[in-house]
CSV table of C-alpha atoms in Angstrom, one decimal:
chain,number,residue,atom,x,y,z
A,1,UNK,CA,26.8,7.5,32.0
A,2,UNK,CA,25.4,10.6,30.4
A,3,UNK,CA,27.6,13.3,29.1
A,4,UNK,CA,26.1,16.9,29.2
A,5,UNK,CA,27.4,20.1,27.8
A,6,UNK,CA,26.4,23.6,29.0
A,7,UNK,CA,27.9,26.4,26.6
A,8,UNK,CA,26.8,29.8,27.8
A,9,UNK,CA,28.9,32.8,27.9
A,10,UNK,CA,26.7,34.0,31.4
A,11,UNK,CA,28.1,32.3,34.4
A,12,UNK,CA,24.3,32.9,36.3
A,13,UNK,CA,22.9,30.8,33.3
A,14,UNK,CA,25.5,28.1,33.9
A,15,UNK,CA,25.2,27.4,37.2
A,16,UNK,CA,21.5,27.4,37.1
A,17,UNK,CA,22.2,24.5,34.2
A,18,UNK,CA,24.2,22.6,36.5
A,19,UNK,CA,22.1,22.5,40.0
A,20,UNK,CA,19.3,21.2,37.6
A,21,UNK,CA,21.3,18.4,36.2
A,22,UNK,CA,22.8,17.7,39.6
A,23,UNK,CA,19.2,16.8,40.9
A,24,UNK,CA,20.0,13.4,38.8
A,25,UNK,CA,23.4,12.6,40.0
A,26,UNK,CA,21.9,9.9,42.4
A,27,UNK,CA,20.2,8.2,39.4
A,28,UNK,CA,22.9,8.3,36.8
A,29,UNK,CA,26.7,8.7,36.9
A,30,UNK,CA,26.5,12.1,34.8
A,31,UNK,CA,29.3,14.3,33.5
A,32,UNK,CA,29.6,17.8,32.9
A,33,UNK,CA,31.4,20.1,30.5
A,34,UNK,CA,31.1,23.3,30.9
A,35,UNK,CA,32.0,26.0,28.5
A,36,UNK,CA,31.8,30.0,28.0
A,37,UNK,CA,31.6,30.2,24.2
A,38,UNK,CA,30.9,28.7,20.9
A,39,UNK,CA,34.4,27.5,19.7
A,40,UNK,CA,34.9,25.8,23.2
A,41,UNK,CA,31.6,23.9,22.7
A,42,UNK,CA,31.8,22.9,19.0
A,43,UNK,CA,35.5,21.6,20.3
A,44,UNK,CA,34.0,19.8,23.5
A,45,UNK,CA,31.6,18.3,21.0
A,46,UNK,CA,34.1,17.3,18.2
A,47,UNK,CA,36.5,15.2,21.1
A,48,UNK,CA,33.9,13.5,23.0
A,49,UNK,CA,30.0,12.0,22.4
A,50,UNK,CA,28.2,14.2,24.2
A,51,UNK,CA,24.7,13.5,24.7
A,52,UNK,CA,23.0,16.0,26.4
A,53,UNK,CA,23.7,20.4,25.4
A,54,UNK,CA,22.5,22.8,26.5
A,55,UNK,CA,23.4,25.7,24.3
A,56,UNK,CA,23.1,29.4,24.3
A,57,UNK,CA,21.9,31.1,20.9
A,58,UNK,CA,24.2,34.0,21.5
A,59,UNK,CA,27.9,33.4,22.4
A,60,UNK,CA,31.2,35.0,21.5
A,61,UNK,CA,33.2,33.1,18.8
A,62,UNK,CA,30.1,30.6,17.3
A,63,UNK,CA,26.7,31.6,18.0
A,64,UNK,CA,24.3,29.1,19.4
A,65,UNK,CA,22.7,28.1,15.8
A,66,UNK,CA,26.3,27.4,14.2
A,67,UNK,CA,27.1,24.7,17.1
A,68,UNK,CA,24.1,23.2,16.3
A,69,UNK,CA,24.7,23.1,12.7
A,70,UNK,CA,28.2,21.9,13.0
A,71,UNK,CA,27.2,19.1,15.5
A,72,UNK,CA,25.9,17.3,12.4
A,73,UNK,CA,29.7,16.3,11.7
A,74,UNK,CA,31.0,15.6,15.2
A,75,UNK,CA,31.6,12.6,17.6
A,76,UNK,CA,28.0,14.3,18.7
A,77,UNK,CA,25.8,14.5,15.8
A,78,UNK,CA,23.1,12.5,17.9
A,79,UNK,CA,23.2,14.8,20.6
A,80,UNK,CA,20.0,16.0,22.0
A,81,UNK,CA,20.6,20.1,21.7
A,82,UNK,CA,18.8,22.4,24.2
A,83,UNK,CA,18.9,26.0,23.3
A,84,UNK,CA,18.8,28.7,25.3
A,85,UNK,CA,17.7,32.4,25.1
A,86,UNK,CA,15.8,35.1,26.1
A,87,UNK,CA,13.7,35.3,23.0
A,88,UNK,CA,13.7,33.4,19.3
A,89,UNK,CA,11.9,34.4,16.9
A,90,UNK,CA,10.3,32.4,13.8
A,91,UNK,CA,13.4,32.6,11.5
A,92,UNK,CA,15.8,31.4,14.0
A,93,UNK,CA,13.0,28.7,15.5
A,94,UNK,CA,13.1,27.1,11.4
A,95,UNK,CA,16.9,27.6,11.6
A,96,UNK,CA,17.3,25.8,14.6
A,97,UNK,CA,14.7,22.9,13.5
A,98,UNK,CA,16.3,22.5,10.2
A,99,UNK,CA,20.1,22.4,12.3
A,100,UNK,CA,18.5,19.3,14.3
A,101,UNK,CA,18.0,21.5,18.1
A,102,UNK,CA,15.6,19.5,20.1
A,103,UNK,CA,14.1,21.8,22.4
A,104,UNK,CA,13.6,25.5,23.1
A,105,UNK,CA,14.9,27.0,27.3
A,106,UNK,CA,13.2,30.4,27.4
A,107,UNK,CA,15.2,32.4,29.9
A,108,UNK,CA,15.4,33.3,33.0
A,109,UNK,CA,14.6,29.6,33.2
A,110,UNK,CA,14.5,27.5,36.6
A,111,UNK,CA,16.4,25.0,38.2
A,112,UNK,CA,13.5,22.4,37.9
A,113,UNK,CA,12.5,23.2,34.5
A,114,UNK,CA,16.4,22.1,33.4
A,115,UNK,CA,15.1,19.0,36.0
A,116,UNK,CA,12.6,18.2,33.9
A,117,UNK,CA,15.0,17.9,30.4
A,118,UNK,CA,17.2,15.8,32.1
A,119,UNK,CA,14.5,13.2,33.6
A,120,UNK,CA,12.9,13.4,29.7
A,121,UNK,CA,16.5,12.6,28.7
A,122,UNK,CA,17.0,9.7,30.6
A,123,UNK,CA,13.0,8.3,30.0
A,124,UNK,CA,14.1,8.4,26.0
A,125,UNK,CA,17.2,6.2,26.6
A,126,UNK,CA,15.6,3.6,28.4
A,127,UNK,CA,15.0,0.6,26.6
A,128,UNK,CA,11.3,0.3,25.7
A,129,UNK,CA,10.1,-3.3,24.6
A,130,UNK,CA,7.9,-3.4,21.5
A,131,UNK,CA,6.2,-5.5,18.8
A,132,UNK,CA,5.4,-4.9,15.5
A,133,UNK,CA,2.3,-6.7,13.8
A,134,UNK,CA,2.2,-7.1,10.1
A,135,UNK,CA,1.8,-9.9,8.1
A,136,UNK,CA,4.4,-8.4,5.1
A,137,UNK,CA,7.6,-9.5,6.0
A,138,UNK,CA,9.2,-6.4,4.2
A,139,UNK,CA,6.7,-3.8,6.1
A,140,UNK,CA,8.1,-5.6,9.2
A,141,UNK,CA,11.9,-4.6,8.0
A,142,UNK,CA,11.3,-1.3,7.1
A,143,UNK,CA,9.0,-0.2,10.6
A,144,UNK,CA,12.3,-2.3,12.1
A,145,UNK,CA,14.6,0.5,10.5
A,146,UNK,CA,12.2,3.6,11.2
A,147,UNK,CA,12.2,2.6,15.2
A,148,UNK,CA,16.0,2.1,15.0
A,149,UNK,CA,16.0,5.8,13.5
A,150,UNK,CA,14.4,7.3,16.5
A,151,UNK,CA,15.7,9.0,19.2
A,152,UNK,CA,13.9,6.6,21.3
A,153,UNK,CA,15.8,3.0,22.9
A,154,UNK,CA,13.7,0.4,21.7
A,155,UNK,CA,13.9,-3.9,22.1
A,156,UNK,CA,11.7,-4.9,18.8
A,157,UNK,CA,10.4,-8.1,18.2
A,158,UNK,CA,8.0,-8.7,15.5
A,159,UNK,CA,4.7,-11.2,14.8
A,160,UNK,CA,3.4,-11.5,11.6
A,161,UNK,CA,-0.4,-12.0,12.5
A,162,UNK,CA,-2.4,-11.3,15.3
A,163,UNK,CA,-2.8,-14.9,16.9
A,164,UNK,CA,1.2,-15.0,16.8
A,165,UNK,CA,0.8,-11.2,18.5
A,166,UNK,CA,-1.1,-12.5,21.3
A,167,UNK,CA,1.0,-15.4,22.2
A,168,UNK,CA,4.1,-12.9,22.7
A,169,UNK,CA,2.2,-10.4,24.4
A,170,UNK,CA,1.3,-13.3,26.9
A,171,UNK,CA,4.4,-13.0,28.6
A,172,UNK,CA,3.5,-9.6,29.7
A,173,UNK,CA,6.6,-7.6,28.6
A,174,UNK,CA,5.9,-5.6,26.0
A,175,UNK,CA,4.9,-2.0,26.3
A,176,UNK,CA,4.0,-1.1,23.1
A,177,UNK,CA,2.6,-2.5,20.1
A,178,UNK,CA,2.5,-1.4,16.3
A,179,UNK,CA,0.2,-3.2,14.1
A,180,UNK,CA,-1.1,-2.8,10.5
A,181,UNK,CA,-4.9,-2.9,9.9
A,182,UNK,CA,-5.0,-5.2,6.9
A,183,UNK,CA,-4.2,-9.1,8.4
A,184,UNK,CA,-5.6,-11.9,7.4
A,185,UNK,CA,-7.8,-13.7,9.5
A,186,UNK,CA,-8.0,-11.5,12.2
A,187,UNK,CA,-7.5,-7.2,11.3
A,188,UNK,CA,-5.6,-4.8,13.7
A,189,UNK,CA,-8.9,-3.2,15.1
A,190,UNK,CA,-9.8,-7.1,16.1
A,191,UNK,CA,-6.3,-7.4,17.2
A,192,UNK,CA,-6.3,-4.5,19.8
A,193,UNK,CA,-9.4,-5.4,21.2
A,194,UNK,CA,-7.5,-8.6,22.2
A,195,UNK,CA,-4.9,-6.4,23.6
A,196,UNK,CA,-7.2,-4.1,25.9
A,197,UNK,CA,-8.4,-6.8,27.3
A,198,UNK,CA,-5.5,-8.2,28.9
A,199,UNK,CA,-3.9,-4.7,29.4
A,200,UNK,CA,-5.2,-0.9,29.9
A,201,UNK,CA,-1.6,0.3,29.7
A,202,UNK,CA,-0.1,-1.0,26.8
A,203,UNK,CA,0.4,1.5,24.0
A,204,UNK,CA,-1.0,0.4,20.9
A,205,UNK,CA,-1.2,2.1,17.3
A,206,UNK,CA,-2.5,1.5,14.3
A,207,UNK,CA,-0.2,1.7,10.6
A,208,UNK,CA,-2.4,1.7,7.9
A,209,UNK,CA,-2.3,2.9,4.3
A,210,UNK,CA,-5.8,4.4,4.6
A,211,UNK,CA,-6.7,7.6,5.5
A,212,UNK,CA,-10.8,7.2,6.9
A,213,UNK,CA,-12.2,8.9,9.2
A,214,UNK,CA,-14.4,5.5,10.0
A,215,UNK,CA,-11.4,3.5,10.3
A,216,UNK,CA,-9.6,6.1,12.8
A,217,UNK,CA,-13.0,6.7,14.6
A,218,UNK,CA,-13.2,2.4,15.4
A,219,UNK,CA,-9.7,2.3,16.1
A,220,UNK,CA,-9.9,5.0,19.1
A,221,UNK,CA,-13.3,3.2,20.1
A,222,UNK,CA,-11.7,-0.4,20.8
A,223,UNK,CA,-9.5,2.0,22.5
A,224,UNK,CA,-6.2,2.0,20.1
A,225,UNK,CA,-4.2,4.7,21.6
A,226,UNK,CA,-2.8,6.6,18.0
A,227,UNK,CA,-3.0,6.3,14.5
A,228,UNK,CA,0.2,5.9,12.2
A,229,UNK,CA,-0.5,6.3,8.4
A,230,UNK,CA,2.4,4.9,6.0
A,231,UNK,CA,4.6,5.9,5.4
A,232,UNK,CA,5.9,7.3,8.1
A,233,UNK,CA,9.4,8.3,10.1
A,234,UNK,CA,11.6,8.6,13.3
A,235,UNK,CA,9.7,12.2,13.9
A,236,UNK,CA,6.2,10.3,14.2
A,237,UNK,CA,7.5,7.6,16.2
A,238,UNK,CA,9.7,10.7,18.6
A,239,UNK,CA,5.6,12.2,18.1
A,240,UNK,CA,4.2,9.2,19.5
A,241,UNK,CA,6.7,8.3,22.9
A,242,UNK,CA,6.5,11.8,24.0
A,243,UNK,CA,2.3,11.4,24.2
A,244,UNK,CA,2.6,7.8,25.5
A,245,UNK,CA,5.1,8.4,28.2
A,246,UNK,CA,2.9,12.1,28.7
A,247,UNK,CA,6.6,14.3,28.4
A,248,UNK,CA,6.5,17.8,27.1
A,249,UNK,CA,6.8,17.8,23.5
A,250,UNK,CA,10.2,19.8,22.1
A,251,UNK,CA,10.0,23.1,20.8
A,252,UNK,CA,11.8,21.6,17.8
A,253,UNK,CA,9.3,18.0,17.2
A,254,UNK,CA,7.2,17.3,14.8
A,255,UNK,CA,3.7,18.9,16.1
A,256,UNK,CA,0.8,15.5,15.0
A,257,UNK,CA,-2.3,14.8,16.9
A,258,UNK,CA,-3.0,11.1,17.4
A,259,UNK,CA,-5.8,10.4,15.6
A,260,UNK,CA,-5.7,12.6,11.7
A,261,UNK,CA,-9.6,13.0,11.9
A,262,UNK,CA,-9.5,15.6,15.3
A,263,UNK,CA,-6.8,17.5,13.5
A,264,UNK,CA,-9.7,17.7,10.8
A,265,UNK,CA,-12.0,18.5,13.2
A,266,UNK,CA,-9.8,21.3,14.5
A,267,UNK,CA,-10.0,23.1,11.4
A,268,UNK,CA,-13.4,22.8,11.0
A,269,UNK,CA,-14.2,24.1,14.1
């Protein structure tokens, strides 16, 4: 089931929200609150897990930005916030960021484009199988914790060397893969040429300490499809899913490119 508030004082804006979620109803059982001001929502929020808002930035009683803030300490706090307005400018935008808002809805929005949220929604909570490849027991823990962190569902399993790698990506489940660089034996680079070859369409990305433009250069040859420098956090794994499973990145994400060395590049150029 997925709970979804719409808190906007303009009933137009709110019935636009709802024909867009209701494009989903034969997929999912969904439920819908539906609210015409800020004290309603932050109360919706504080009874029940919502999972799903869509919140307008300016509403009698709490403004758009102080629901979001306040969601932080509510039955909610890992509820995926949409705002909603006909403008925002930079301050609010780093308000809203620093608050926790996922995503931006310039208005007049459409029907699809609300659509479109919802089928990202749902693509985020399904459960995604992945492995992680280190041979450091305690690097395995703590990339363990950082997927837990994300906003992403994930079922993680874990091989501490590439030969063990290989044998559980044998069985053909696994959609992603995270491996370090430095291994023993056999290095991640080594590792994911293995992997392209018995699959084009397994995400695979590379954790490494190093920071090389020759190392990220060989990694996106054998065909390695990012590039993860430690450490890092739940925003570069969010980073990563949204490019792997091609969805429109949030207003409110961390911004990353793949590989460090064409964000170089960019500035260069």
């Amino acid at each position: 089931m997925i709970r979804i508030l719409v808190a906007d004082d303009s009933g137009v804006a709110r019935e636009v929200v709802n024909d867009g979620i209701n494009v989903h109803r034969c997929k999912r059982y969904i439920e819908i609150e539906n609210v015409d001001n800020g004290r309603a929502a932050l109360e919706v929020l504080q009874k029940k897990q919502i999972d799903l808002a869509f919140i307008d930035v300016n509403m009698p009683g709490l403004d758009g930005p102080e629901v979001v803030k306040a969601m932080s300490g509510t039955k909610s706090r890992d509820c995926l916030a949409v705002v909603t307005s006909s403008q925002l400018d930079n301050e609010m935008a780093a308000s809203l960021r620093r608050f926790g808002a996922y995503h931006f809805l310039k208005k007049p929005f459409r029907q699809d484009e609300v659509s479109e949220i919802v089928s990202t929604y749902m693509k985020m909570t399904t459960t995604y199988p992945i492995l992680i490849v280190d041979d450091s027991a305690t690097m395995r823990k703590l990339t363990r914790k950082v997927l837990e962190s994300s906003r992403f569902d994930f079922e993680i399993s874990e091989a501490d060397g590439a030969q063990a790698a290989l044998r559980a990506l044998s069985s053909g489940r696994f959609k992603l893969v995270l491996t370090d660089f430095h291994m023993p034996g056999c290095d991640g680079i080594e590792l994911a040429g293995s992997i392209r070859s018995l699959s084009s369409k397994i995400g695979i990305y590379m954790m490494s300490t190093n920071d090389t433009t020759y190392l990220e250069r060989s990694a996106a040859f054998v065909g390695i499809s990012g590039f993860l420098k430690k450490p890092f956090n739940a925003d570069d794994i969010d980073t990563i899913m949204h490019q792997f499973l091609e969805l429109e990145a949030p207003k409110f994400g961390k911004e990353r490119d793949m590989f460090s060395f064409l964000s170089r590049e960019k500035k260069v150029s």
